Short mmCIF file of C-alpha atoms in Angstrom, two decimals:
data_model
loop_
_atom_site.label_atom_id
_atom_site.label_comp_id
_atom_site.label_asym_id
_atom_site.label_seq_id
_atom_site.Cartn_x
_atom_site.Cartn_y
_atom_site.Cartn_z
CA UNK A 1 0.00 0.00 0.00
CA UNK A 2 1.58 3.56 -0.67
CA UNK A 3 2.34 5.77 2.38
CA UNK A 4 0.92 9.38 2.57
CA UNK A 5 3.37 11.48 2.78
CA UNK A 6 4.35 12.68 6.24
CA UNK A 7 2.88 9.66 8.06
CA UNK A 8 4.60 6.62 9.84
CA UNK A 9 6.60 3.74 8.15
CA UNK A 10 4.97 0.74 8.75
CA UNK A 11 7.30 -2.23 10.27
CA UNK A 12 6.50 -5.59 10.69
CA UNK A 13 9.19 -7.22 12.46
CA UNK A 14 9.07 -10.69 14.16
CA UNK A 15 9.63 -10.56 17.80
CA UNK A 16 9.30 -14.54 18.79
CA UNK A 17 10.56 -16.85 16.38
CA UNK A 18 9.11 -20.36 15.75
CA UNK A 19 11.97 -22.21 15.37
CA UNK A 20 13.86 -20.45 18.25
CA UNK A 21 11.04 -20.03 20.70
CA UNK A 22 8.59 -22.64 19.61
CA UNK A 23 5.65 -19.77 18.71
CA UNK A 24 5.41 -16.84 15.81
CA UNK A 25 4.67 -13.43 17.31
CA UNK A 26 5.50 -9.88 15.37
CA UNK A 27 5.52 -6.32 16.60
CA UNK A 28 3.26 -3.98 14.06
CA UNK A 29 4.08 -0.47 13.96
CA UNK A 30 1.90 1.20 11.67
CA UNK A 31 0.16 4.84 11.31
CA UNK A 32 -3.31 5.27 12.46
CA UNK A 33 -4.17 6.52 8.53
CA UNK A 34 -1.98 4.02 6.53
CA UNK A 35 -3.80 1.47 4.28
CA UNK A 36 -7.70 0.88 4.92
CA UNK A 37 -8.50 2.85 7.85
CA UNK A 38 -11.09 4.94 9.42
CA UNK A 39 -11.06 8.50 10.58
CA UNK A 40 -12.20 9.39 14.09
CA UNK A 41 -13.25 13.20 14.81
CA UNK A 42 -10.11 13.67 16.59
CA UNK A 43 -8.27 14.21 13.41
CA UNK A 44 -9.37 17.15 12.80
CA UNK A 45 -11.96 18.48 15.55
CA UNK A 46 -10.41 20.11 18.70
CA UNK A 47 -11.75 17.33 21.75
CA UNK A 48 -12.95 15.43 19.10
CA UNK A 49 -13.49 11.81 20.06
CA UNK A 50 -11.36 8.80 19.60
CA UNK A 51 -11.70 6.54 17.46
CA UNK A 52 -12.58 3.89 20.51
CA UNK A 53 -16.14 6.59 20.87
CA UNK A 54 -17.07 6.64 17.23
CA UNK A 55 -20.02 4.58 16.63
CA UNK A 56 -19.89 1.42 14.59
CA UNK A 57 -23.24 1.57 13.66
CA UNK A 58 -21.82 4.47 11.24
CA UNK A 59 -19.35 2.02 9.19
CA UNK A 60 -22.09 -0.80 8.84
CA UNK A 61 -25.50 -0.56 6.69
CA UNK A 62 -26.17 -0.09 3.08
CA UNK A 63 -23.99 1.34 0.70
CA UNK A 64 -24.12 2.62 -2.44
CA UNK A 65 -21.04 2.09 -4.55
CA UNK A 66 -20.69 5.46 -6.96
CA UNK A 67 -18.00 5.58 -9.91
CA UNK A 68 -15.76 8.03 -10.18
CA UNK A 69 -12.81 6.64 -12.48
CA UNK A 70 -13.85 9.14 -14.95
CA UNK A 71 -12.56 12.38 -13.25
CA UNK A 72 -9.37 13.44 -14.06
CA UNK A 73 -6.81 12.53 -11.43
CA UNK A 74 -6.20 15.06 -9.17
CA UNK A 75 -9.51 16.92 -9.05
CA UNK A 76 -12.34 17.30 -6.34
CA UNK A 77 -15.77 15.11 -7.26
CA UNK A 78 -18.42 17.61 -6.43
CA UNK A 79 -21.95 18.37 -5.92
CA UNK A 80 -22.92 17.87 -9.19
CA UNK A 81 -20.85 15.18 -9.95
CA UNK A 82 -22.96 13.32 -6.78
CA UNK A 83 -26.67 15.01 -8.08
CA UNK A 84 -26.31 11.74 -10.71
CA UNK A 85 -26.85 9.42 -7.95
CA UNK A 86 -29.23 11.26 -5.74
CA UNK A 87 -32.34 8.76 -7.06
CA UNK A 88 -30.47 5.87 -5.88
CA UNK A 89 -29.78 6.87 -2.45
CA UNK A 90 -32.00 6.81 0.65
CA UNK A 91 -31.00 8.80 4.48
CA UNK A 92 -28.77 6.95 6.52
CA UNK A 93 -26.90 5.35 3.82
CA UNK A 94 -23.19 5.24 3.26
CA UNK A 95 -21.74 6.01 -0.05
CA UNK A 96 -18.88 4.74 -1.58
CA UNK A 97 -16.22 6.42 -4.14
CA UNK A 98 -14.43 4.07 -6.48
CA UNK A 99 -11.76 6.76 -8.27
CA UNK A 100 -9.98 4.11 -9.54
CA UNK A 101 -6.27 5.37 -8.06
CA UNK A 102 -6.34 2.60 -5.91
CA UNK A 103 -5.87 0.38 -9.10
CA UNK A 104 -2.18 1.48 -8.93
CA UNK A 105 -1.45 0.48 -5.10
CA UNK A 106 0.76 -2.45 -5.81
CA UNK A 107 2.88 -0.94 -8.29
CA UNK A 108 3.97 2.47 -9.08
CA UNK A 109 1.37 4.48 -7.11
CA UNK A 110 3.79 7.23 -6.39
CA UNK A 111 4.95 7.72 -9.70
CA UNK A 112 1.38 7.39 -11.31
CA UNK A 113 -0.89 9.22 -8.97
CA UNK A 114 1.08 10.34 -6.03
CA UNK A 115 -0.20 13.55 -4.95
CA UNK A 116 -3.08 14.07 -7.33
CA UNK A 117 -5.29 11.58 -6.01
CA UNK A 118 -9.32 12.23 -6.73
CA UNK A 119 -10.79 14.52 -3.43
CA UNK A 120 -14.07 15.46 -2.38
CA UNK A 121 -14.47 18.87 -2.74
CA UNK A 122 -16.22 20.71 0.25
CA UNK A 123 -19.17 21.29 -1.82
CA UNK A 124 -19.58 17.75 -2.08
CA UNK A 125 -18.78 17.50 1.91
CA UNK A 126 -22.45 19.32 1.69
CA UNK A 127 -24.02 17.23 -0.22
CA UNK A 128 -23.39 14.47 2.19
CA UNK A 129 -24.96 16.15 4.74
CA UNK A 130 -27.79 17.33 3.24
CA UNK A 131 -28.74 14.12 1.80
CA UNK A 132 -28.43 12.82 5.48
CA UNK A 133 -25.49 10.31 4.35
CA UNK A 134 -24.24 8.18 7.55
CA UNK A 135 -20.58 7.20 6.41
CA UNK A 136 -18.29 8.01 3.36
CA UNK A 137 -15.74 5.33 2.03
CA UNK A 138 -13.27 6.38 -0.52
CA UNK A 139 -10.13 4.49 -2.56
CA UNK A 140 -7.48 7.26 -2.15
CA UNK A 141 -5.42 8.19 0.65
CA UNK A 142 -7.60 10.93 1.69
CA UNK A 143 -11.08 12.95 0.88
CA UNK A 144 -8.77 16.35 1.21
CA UNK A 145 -7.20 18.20 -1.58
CA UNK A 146 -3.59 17.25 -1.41
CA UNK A 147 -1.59 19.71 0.53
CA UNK A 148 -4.89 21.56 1.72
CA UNK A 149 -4.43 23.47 5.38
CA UNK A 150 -7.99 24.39 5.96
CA UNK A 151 -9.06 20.85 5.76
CA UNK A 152 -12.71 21.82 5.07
CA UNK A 153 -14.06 18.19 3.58
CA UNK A 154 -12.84 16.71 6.79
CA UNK A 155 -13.90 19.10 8.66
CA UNK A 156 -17.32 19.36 7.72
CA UNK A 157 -17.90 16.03 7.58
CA UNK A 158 -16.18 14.65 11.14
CA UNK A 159 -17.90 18.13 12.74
CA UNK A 160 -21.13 16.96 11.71
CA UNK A 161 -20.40 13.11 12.42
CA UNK A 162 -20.59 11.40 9.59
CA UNK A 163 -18.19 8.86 9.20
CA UNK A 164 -15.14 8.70 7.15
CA UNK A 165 -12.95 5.61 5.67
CA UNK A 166 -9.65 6.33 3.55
CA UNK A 167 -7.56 4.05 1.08
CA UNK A 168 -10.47 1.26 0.42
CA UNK A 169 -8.45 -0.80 -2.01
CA UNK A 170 -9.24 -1.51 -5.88
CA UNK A 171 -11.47 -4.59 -4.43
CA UNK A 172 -14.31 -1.75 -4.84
CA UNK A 173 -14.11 -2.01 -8.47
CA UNK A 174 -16.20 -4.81 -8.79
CA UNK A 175 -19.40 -3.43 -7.04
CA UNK A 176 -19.60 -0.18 -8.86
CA UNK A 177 -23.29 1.19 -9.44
CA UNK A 178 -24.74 -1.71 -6.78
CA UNK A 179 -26.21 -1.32 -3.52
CA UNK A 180 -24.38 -4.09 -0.94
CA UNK A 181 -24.10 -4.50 2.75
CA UNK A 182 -20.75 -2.64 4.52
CA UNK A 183 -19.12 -3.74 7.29
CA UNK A 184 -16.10 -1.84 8.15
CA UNK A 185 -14.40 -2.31 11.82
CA UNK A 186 -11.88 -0.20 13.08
CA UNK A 187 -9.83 -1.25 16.36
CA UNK A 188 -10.89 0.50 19.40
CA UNK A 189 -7.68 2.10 20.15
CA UNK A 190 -8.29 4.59 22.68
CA UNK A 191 -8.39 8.13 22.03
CA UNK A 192 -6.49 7.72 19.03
CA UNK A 193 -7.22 10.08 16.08
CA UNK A 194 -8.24 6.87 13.60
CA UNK A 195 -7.21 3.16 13.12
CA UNK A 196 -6.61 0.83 10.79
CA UNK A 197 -9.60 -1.66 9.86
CA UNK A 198 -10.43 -4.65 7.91
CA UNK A 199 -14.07 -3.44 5.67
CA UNK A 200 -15.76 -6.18 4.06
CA UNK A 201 -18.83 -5.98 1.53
CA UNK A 202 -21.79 -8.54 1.84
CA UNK A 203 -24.10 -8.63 -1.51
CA UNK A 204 -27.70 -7.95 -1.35
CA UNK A 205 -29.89 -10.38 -2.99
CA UNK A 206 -33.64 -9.07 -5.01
CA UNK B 1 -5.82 -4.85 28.34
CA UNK B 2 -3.34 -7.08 30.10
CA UNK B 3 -0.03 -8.05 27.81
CA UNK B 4 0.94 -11.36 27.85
CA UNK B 5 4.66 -11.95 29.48
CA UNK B 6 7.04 -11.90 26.50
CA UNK B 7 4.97 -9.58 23.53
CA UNK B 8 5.70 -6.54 23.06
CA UNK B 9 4.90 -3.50 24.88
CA UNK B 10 1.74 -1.02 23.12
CA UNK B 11 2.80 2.28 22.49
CA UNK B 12 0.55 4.96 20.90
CA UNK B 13 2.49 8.16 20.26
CA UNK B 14 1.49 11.33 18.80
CA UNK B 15 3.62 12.09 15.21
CA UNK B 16 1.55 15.16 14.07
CA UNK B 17 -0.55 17.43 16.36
CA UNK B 18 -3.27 19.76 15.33
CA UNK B 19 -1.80 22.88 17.04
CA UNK B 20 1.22 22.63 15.18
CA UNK B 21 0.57 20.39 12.09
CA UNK B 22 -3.20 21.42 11.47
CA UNK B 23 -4.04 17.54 11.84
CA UNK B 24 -3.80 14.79 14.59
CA UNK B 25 -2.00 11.03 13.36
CA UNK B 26 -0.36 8.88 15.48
CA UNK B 27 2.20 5.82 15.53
CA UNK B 28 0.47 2.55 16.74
CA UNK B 29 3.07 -0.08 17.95
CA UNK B 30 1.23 -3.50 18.84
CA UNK B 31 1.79 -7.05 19.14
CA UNK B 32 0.29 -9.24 16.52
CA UNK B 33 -1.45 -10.95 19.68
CA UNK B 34 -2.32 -8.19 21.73
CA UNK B 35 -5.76 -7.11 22.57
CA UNK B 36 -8.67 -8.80 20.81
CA UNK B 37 -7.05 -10.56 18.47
CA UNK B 38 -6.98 -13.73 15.29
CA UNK B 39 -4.23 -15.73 15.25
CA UNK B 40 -2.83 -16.91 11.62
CA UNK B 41 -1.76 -20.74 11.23
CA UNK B 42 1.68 -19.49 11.13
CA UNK B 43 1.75 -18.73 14.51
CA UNK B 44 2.31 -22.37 15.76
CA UNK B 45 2.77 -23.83 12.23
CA UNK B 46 5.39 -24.12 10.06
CA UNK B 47 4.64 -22.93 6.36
CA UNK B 48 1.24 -22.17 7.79
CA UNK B 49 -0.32 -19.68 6.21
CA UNK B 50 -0.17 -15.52 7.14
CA UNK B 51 -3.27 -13.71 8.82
CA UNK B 52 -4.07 -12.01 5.14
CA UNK B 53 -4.88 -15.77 3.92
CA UNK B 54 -7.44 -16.76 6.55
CA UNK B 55 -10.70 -16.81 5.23
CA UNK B 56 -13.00 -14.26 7.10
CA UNK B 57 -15.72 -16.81 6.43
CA UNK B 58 -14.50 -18.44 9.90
CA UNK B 59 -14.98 -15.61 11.58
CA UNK B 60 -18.56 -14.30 10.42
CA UNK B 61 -21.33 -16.53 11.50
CA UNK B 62 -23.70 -18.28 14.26
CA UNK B 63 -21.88 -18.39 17.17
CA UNK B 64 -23.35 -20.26 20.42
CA UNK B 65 -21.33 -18.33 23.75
CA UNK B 66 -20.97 -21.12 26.67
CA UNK B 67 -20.25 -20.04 30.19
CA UNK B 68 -17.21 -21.56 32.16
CA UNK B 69 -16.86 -18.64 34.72
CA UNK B 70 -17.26 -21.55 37.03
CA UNK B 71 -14.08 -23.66 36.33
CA UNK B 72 -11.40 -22.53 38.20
CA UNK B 73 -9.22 -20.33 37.28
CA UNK B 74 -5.72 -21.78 35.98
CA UNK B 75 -8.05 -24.75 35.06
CA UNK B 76 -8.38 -26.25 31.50
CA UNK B 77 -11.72 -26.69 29.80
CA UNK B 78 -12.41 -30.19 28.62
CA UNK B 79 -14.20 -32.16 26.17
CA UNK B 80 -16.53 -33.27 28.67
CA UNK B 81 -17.21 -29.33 29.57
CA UNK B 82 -17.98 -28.88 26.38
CA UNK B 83 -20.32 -32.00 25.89
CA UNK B 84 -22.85 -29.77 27.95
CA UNK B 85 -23.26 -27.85 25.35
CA UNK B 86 -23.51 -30.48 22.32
CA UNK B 87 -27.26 -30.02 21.86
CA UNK B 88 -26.91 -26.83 21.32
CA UNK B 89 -24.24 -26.61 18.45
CA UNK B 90 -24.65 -27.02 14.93
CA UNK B 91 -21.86 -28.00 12.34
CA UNK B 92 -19.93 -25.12 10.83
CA UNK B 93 -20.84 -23.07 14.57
CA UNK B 94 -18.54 -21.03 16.12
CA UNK B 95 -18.43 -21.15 19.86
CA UNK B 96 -17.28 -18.38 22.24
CA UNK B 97 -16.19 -19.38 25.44
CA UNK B 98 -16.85 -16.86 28.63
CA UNK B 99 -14.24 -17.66 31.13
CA UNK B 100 -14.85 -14.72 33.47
CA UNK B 101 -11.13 -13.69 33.70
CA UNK B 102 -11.68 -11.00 31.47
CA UNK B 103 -13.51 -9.43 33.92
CA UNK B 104 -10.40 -8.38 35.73
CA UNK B 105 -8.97 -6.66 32.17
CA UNK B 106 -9.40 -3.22 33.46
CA UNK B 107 -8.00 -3.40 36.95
CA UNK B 108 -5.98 -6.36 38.18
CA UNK B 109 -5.39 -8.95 35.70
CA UNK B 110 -2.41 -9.68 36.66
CA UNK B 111 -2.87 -9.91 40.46
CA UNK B 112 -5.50 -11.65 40.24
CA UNK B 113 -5.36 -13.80 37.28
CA UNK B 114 -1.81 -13.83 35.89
CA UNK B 115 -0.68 -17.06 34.47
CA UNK B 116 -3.79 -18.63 36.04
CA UNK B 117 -5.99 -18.20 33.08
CA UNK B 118 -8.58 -20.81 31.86
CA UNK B 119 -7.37 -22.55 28.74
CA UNK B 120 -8.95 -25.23 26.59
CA UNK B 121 -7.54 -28.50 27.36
CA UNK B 122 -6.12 -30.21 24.04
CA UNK B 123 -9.10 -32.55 24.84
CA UNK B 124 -11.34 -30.00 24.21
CA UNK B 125 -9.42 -29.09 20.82
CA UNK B 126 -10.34 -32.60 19.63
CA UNK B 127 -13.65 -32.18 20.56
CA UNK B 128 -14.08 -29.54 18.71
CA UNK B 129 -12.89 -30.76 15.47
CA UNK B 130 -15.27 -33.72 15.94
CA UNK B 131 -18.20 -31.19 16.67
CA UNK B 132 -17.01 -29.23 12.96
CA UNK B 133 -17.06 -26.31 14.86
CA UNK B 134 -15.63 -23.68 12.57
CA UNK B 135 -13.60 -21.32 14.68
CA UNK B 136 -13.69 -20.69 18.79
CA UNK B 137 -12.76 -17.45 20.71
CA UNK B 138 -12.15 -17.21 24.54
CA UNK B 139 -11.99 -14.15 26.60
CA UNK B 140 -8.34 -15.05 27.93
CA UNK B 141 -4.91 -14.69 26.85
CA UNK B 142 -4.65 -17.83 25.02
CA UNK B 143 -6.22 -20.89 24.11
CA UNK B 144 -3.38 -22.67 25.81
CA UNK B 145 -2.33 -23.69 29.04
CA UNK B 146 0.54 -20.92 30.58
CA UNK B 147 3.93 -22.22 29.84
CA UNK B 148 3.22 -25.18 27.68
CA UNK B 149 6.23 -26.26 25.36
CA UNK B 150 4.18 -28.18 23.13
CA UNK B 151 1.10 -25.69 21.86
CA UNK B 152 -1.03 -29.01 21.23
CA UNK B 153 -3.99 -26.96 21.46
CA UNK B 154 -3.23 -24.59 19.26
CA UNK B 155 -1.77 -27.02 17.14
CA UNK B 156 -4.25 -29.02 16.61
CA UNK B 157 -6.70 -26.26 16.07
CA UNK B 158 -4.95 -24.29 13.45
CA UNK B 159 -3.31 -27.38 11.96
CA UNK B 160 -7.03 -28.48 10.79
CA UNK B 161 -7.70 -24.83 9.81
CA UNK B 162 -10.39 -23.74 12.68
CA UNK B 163 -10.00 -19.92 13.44
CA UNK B 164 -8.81 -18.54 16.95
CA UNK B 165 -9.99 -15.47 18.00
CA UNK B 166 -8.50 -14.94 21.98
CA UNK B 167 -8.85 -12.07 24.45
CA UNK B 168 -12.28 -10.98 23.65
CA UNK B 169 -13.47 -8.87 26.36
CA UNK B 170 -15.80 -9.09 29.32
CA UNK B 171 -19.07 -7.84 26.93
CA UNK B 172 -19.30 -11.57 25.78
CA UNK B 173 -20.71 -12.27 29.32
CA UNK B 174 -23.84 -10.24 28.12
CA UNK B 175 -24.72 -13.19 25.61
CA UNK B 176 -23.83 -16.10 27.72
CA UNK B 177 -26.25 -19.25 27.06
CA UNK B 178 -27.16 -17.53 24.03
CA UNK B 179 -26.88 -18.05 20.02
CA UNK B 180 -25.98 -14.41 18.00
CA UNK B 181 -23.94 -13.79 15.16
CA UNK B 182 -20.56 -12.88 15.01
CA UNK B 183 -17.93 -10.91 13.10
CA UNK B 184 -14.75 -10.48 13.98
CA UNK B 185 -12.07 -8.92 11.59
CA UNK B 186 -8.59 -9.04 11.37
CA UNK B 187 -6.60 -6.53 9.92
CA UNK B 188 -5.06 -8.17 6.43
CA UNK B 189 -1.37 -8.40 7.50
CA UNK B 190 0.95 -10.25 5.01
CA UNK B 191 2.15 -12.97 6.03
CA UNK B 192 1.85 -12.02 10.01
CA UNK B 193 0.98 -14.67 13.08
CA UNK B 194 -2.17 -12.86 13.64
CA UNK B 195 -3.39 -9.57 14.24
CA UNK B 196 -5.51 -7.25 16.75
CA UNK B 197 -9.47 -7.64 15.27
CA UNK B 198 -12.13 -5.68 16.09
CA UNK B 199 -15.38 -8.18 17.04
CA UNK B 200 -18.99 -7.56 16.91
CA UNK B 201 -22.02 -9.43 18.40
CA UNK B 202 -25.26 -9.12 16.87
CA UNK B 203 -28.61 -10.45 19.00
CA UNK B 204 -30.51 -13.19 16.46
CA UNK B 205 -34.25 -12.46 16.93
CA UNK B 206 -36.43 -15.01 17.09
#
């Protein structure tokens, strides 16, 4: 998975060794917004809560998976670009964004997309809210502009509590345009500004 | 949550701060088998395969939660503890197993409980691959007895592929007695012993 800029290296290293001490056990050191991971308000939102307070219920439900491989890398998906799936969704469901830069994880995502991943622009970040949308899922590494200090997408949308999950990988492809059943679980690492989690999709049947 | 002797210490340290950085992330350092966790084949196996490659189908299902609060402590669980529950269990079940020492997680595990923890006895391991239970979790450090050299419970288990899910917390006594439907989910670690999992209980309505 590609690292954002700025945060943590990941390490994996093995701290008990099969072999040597009869038993496998590894030390993880990871940041709390590297690969598929879930935002908690303290990211952004002065006494915020952790990611331990944020409510599950958020990150499972209904979900409608919306296709956005067809902006140009590096801009914002907007309003309008969401107004062509307002007849499919219903309050109190999540949404999805498949942008398609996760396609490049495992090889050159740096040199391909790097810093001009697809964002939601804040007008979007409106949009969500007004259409009473629980949870957001996305496939880059973040719903902010690249480089953005004001942070308004995040912002807006952890200040109002809806529920944010970064760096879905390309898996998301393959339900594009469907309604299906999220579960996404974050660990419930105490006051800690987001975790890693494992998100899984469930299809509904007619 | 109490660390088991020998795995590494948690830490949780701030790397950017929203005074200074405009934006909270932090640096999560873990054990692969600390906290509510899965543990991969590869933890007792050799060539067994990493926590990315278990199937999450072991780990999402009916789940019957059986209450051995009443063993004492330091005491293994055995087949025939388990054969009280037979006519409750189904093939392809997943049973949950409240020991009650989880209770002490927040204050004085290791006063009070320590080493002592119930395990399952490797007669209960057999049992349960008789029973085609699918995967077990226990609200205790390990499925195995304190010091054992010879992991047979855990050998046996994730030799013939049935998931471990260990150190669930004291919330499973809420369901004791009870069928509901679980899912736990690791995080998708290549080729790690295990990893911390975040696990959910929903109540089945009749």
């Amino acid at each position: 998975m590609p690292i954002f800029p700025g945060d943590p290296t990941p390490k994996f290293e093995s701290v008990l060794n099969l072999e040597r001490d009869n038993v496998n056990v590894s030390r993880i050191t990871l940041g709390t917004h590297t690969g598929t991971h879930v935002d908690s308000q303290k990211h952004f939102i002065t006494n915020g809560v952790g990611i331990e307070k944020e409510s599950l219920s958020k990150f499972i439900g209904e979900a409608v998976v919306m296709d956005f491989s067809n902006k140009t890398r590096g801009d914002g998906i907007t309003s309008y670009d969401l107004d062509n799936y307002s007849s499919l969704i219903v309050p109190n469901d999540i949404i999805l964004l498949y942008t398609g830069t996760s396609d490049y994880w495992y090889d050159d995502y740096m040199d391909k997309v790097g810093k001009k991943f697809t964002y939601l622009d804040p007008s979007a970040a409106k949009w969500i809210l007004s259409h009473k949308i629980k949870s957001i899922g996305i496939d880059t590494f973040s719903v902010e502009k690249y480089g953005s200090k004001e942070a308004l997408t995040h912002k807006k949308l952890l200040g109002s509590g809806i529920g944010i999950i970064e760096n879905l990988n390309s898996n998301l492809r393959q339900f594009v345009g469907r309604r299906v059943f999220l579960v996404c679980l974050p660990l419930a690492l105490k006051e800690l500004d987001g975790s890693p989690a494992r998100a899984i999709i469930f299809d509904i049947l007619d």
